């Protein structure tokens, strides 16, 4: 649980700093392009992945543990994509989709009530006419995952 709290703090500080300095990005991944060092984004993504893996596996049923691994693999691919020279976008998109889909299926199968976390996201998207929709969808996935790991 402490590792998940540390990951939450790291992600919160990173996004808080970015939003204060540049405003809300189109997506979390877009933050990498304004950083002086792309490796900062990679380290944040890796911290979210590696610090949550034990909690995710611990909270999963035996039949859904593989979804935890696929989710983490997605986060790691997202973090690694800016470091590569070829196929950045394809690797990045595949990783983001793996993370988003696998993490939410894992949560749906293990703690379905946590999917109610999507309600404020959908409300906000409707209210804001879809501005920054990727960012808010990514935030809903990450927040759901962090709450899943903390419970």
PDB file of C-alpha atoms in Angstrom:
ATOM      1  CA  UNK A   1       0.000   0.000   0.000  1.00  0.00           C
ATOM      2  CA  UNK A   2       2.879   2.376   0.739  1.00  0.00           C
ATOM      3  CA  UNK A   3       4.256   1.789  -2.763  1.00  0.00           C
ATOM      4  CA  UNK A   4       0.894   2.754  -4.263  1.00  0.00           C
ATOM      5  CA  UNK A   5       0.807   5.909  -2.153  1.00  0.00           C
ATOM      6  CA  UNK A   6       4.295   6.795  -3.369  1.00  0.00           C
ATOM      7  CA  UNK A   7       3.222   6.203  -6.996  1.00  0.00           C
ATOM      8  CA  UNK A   8       0.150   8.384  -6.425  1.00  0.00           C
ATOM      9  CA  UNK A   9       2.279  11.179  -4.984  1.00  0.00           C
ATOM     10  CA  UNK A  10       4.782  10.966  -7.858  1.00  0.00           C
ATOM     11  CA  UNK A  11       2.031  11.078 -10.488  1.00  0.00           C
ATOM     12  CA  UNK A  12       0.185  13.854  -8.648  1.00  0.00           C
ATOM     13  CA  UNK A  13       3.292  16.009  -8.300  1.00  0.00           C
ATOM     14  CA  UNK A  14       4.246  15.462 -11.941  1.00  0.00           C
ATOM     15  CA  UNK A  15       0.802  16.343 -13.293  1.00  0.00           C
ATOM     16  CA  UNK A  16       0.300  19.166 -10.796  1.00  0.00           C
ATOM     17  CA  UNK A  17       3.603  20.764 -11.794  1.00  0.00           C
ATOM     18  CA  UNK A  18       2.847  20.354 -15.495  1.00  0.00           C
ATOM     19  CA  UNK A  19      -0.692  21.755 -15.261  1.00  0.00           C
ATOM     20  CA  UNK A  20       0.490  24.715 -13.193  1.00  0.00           C
ATOM     21  CA  UNK A  21       3.254  25.506 -15.685  1.00  0.00           C
ATOM     22  CA  UNK A  22       1.552  24.702 -19.024  1.00  0.00           C
ATOM     23  CA  UNK A  23      -2.158  24.056 -18.392  1.00  0.00           C
ATOM     24  CA  UNK A  24      -4.151  20.874 -18.931  1.00  0.00           C
ATOM     25  CA  UNK A  25      -2.565  18.782 -21.705  1.00  0.00           C
ATOM     26  CA  UNK A  26      -4.498  17.004 -24.435  1.00  0.00           C
ATOM     27  CA  UNK A  27      -3.303  13.746 -22.883  1.00  0.00           C
ATOM     28  CA  UNK A  28      -0.859  12.730 -20.179  1.00  0.00           C
ATOM     29  CA  UNK A  29       1.462  11.530 -22.915  1.00  0.00           C
ATOM     30  CA  UNK A  30       1.588  15.000 -24.466  1.00  0.00           C
ATOM     31  CA  UNK A  31       3.439  16.228 -21.389  1.00  0.00           C
ATOM     32  CA  UNK A  32       6.615  14.574 -22.641  1.00  0.00           C
ATOM     33  CA  UNK A  33       7.006  17.068 -25.486  1.00  0.00           C
ATOM     34  CA  UNK A  34       7.438  20.118 -23.242  1.00  0.00           C
ATOM     35  CA  UNK A  35       9.842  18.508 -20.793  1.00  0.00           C
ATOM     36  CA  UNK A  36      13.520  19.411 -20.945  1.00  0.00           C
ATOM     37  CA  UNK A  37      14.350  15.721 -20.431  1.00  0.00           C
ATOM     38  CA  UNK A  38      12.044  13.030 -21.842  1.00  0.00           C
ATOM     39  CA  UNK A  39      13.382  10.558 -19.305  1.00  0.00           C
ATOM     40  CA  UNK A  40      11.335  12.337 -16.588  1.00  0.00           C
ATOM     41  CA  UNK A  41       8.127  11.123 -18.235  1.00  0.00           C
ATOM     42  CA  UNK A  42       9.580   7.625 -18.505  1.00  0.00           C
ATOM     43  CA  UNK A  43      10.513   7.583 -14.825  1.00  0.00           C
ATOM     44  CA  UNK A  44       7.029   8.710 -13.786  1.00  0.00           C
ATOM     45  CA  UNK A  45       5.359   6.019 -15.910  1.00  0.00           C
ATOM     46  CA  UNK A  46       7.755   3.355 -14.652  1.00  0.00           C
ATOM     47  CA  UNK A  47       7.151   4.368 -11.051  1.00  0.00           C
ATOM     48  CA  UNK A  48       3.391   4.015 -11.550  1.00  0.00           C
ATOM     49  CA  UNK A  49       3.891   0.596 -13.123  1.00  0.00           C
ATOM     50  CA  UNK A  50       6.490  -0.932 -10.847  1.00  0.00           C
ATOM     51  CA  UNK A  51       5.164   0.499  -7.584  1.00  0.00           C
ATOM     52  CA  UNK A  52       1.646  -0.817  -8.231  1.00  0.00           C
ATOM     53  CA  UNK A  53       2.298  -4.302  -9.599  1.00  0.00           C
ATOM     54  CA  UNK A  54       2.377  -6.076  -6.224  1.00  0.00           C
ATOM     55  CA  UNK A  55      -0.859  -4.464  -5.039  1.00  0.00           C
ATOM     56  CA  UNK A  56      -2.584  -5.182  -8.334  1.00  0.00           C
ATOM     57  CA  UNK A  57      -1.673  -8.855  -8.223  1.00  0.00           C
ATOM     58  CA  UNK A  58      -2.626  -9.072  -4.553  1.00  0.00           C
ATOM     59  CA  UNK A  59      -6.100  -7.646  -5.239  1.00  0.00           C
ATOM     60  CA  UNK A  60      -6.798  -9.816  -8.300  1.00  0.00           C
ATOM     61  CA  UNK A  61      -8.441 -13.200  -8.378  1.00  0.00           C
ATOM     62  CA  UNK A  62      -6.327 -16.077  -9.650  1.00  0.00           C
ATOM     63  CA  UNK A  63      -8.014 -15.897 -13.060  1.00  0.00           C
ATOM     64  CA  UNK A  64      -7.393 -12.170 -13.574  1.00  0.00           C
ATOM     65  CA  UNK A  65      -3.763 -11.762 -12.482  1.00  0.00           C
ATOM     66  CA  UNK A  66      -2.656 -11.816 -16.121  1.00  0.00           C
ATOM     67  CA  UNK A  67      -4.655  -8.611 -16.679  1.00  0.00           C
ATOM     68  CA  UNK A  68      -2.521  -6.917 -14.024  1.00  0.00           C
ATOM     69  CA  UNK A  69       0.614  -7.893 -15.933  1.00  0.00           C
ATOM     70  CA  UNK A  70      -0.837  -6.702 -19.243  1.00  0.00           C
ATOM     71  CA  UNK A  71      -1.857  -3.388 -17.655  1.00  0.00           C
ATOM     72  CA  UNK A  72       1.618  -2.828 -16.278  1.00  0.00           C
ATOM     73  CA  UNK A  73       3.164  -3.824 -19.613  1.00  0.00           C
ATOM     74  CA  UNK A  74       1.014  -1.132 -21.227  1.00  0.00           C
ATOM     75  CA  UNK A  75       2.247   1.526 -18.787  1.00  0.00           C
ATOM     76  CA  UNK A  76       5.853   0.471 -19.361  1.00  0.00           C
ATOM     77  CA  UNK A  77       5.448   0.673 -23.144  1.00  0.00           C
ATOM     78  CA  UNK A  78       3.910   4.142 -22.799  1.00  0.00           C
ATOM     79  CA  UNK A  79       6.871   5.213 -20.685  1.00  0.00           C
ATOM     80  CA  UNK A  80       9.445   3.657 -23.000  1.00  0.00           C
ATOM     81  CA  UNK A  81       8.031   4.952 -26.290  1.00  0.00           C
ATOM     82  CA  UNK A  82       9.588   8.452 -26.082  1.00  0.00           C
ATOM     83  CA  UNK A  83      13.034   6.891 -25.658  1.00  0.00           C
ATOM     84  CA  UNK A  84      12.891   4.978 -28.940  1.00  0.00           C
ATOM     85  CA  UNK A  85      13.560   6.385 -32.377  1.00  0.00           C
ATOM     86  CA  UNK A  86      11.295   4.166 -34.495  1.00  0.00           C
ATOM     87  CA  UNK A  87       7.590   3.400 -34.214  1.00  0.00           C
ATOM     88  CA  UNK A  88       7.122   5.704 -31.222  1.00  0.00           C
ATOM     89  CA  UNK A  89       3.518   6.440 -31.959  1.00  0.00           C
ATOM     90  CA  UNK A  90       2.457   2.845 -32.660  1.00  0.00           C
ATOM     91  CA  UNK A  91       4.168   1.488 -29.545  1.00  0.00           C
ATOM     92  CA  UNK A  92       2.782   4.310 -27.476  1.00  0.00           C
ATOM     93  CA  UNK A  93      -0.799   3.912 -28.687  1.00  0.00           C
ATOM     94  CA  UNK A  94      -0.678   0.134 -28.269  1.00  0.00           C
ATOM     95  CA  UNK A  95       0.681   0.526 -24.736  1.00  0.00           C
ATOM     96  CA  UNK A  96      -1.949   3.099 -23.807  1.00  0.00           C
ATOM     97  CA  UNK A  97      -4.749   0.898 -25.134  1.00  0.00           C
ATOM     98  CA  UNK A  98      -3.352  -2.157 -23.338  1.00  0.00           C
ATOM     99  CA  UNK A  99      -3.197  -0.228 -20.088  1.00  0.00           C
ATOM    100  CA  UNK A 100      -6.635   1.355 -20.384  1.00  0.00           C
ATOM    101  CA  UNK A 101      -8.552  -1.699 -21.538  1.00  0.00           C
ATOM    102  CA  UNK A 102      -6.804  -4.337 -19.413  1.00  0.00           C
ATOM    103  CA  UNK A 103      -6.859  -2.261 -16.234  1.00  0.00           C
ATOM    104  CA  UNK A 104     -10.558  -1.518 -16.519  1.00  0.00           C
ATOM    105  CA  UNK A 105     -11.476  -5.135 -17.351  1.00  0.00           C
ATOM    106  CA  UNK A 106      -9.388  -6.236 -14.357  1.00  0.00           C
ATOM    107  CA  UNK A 107     -11.230  -3.767 -12.115  1.00  0.00           C
ATOM    108  CA  UNK A 108     -14.620  -4.767 -13.548  1.00  0.00           C
ATOM    109  CA  UNK A 109     -13.948  -8.430 -12.765  1.00  0.00           C
ATOM    110  CA  UNK A 110     -12.513  -7.861  -9.280  1.00  0.00           C
ATOM    111  CA  UNK A 111     -14.209  -4.738  -7.886  1.00  0.00           C
ATOM    112  CA  UNK A 112     -16.980  -3.659 -10.271  1.00  0.00           C
ATOM    113  CA  UNK A 113     -18.254  -0.835  -8.049  1.00  0.00           C
ATOM    114  CA  UNK A 114     -15.002   1.033  -8.640  1.00  0.00           C
ATOM    115  CA  UNK A 115     -16.115   1.585 -12.213  1.00  0.00           C
ATOM    116  CA  UNK A 116     -18.478   4.178 -10.760  1.00  0.00           C
ATOM    117  CA  UNK A 117     -15.358   6.344 -10.806  1.00  0.00           C
ATOM    118  CA  UNK A 118     -16.161   6.856 -14.468  1.00  0.00           C
ATOM    119  CA  UNK A 119     -19.349   8.784 -13.610  1.00  0.00           C
ATOM    120  CA  UNK A 120     -17.568  12.061 -12.727  1.00  0.00           C
ATOM    121  CA  UNK A 121     -15.367  11.661 -15.805  1.00  0.00           C
ATOM    122  CA  UNK A 122     -18.346  11.268 -18.131  1.00  0.00           C
ATOM    123  CA  UNK A 123     -20.127  14.161 -16.388  1.00  0.00           C
ATOM    124  CA  UNK A 124     -17.057  16.377 -16.822  1.00  0.00           C
ATOM    125  CA  UNK A 125     -16.668  15.404 -20.482  1.00  0.00           C
ATOM    126  CA  UNK A 126     -20.295  16.269 -21.206  1.00  0.00           C
ATOM    127  CA  UNK A 127     -20.029  19.538 -19.264  1.00  0.00           C
ATOM    128  CA  UNK A 128     -16.792  20.613 -20.933  1.00  0.00           C
ATOM    129  CA  UNK A 129     -17.935  19.607 -24.429  1.00  0.00           C
ATOM    130  CA  UNK A 130     -15.163  17.022 -24.714  1.00  0.00           C
ATOM    131  CA  UNK A 131     -12.214  19.383 -24.194  1.00  0.00           C
ATOM    132  CA  UNK A 132      -9.079  17.439 -23.282  1.00  0.00           C
ATOM    133  CA  UNK A 133     -11.082  14.213 -23.482  1.00  0.00           C
ATOM    134  CA  UNK A 134      -7.989  11.981 -23.729  1.00  0.00           C
ATOM    135  CA  UNK A 135      -6.540  13.494 -20.568  1.00  0.00           C
ATOM    136  CA  UNK A 136      -9.739  12.915 -18.581  1.00  0.00           C
ATOM    137  CA  UNK A 137     -10.161   9.360 -19.883  1.00  0.00           C
ATOM    138  CA  UNK A 138      -6.561   8.575 -18.927  1.00  0.00           C
ATOM    139  CA  UNK A 139      -7.112  10.150 -15.522  1.00  0.00           C
ATOM    140  CA  UNK A 140     -10.228   8.025 -14.955  1.00  0.00           C
ATOM    141  CA  UNK A 141      -8.253   4.856 -15.765  1.00  0.00           C
ATOM    142  CA  UNK A 142      -5.351   5.839 -13.523  1.00  0.00           C
ATOM    143  CA  UNK A 143      -7.524   6.968 -10.614  1.00  0.00           C
ATOM    144  CA  UNK A 144      -9.618   3.787 -10.802  1.00  0.00           C
ATOM    145  CA  UNK A 145      -6.435   1.725 -10.791  1.00  0.00           C
ATOM    146  CA  UNK A 146      -4.892   3.605  -7.863  1.00  0.00           C
ATOM    147  CA  UNK A 147      -8.091   3.303  -5.810  1.00  0.00           C
ATOM    148  CA  UNK A 148      -8.222  -0.418  -6.663  1.00  0.00           C
ATOM    149  CA  UNK A 149      -4.662  -0.817  -5.389  1.00  0.00           C
ATOM    150  CA  UNK A 150      -5.318   1.199  -2.232  1.00  0.00           C
ATOM    151  CA  UNK A 151      -8.403  -0.778  -1.146  1.00  0.00           C
TER     152      UNK A 151
END
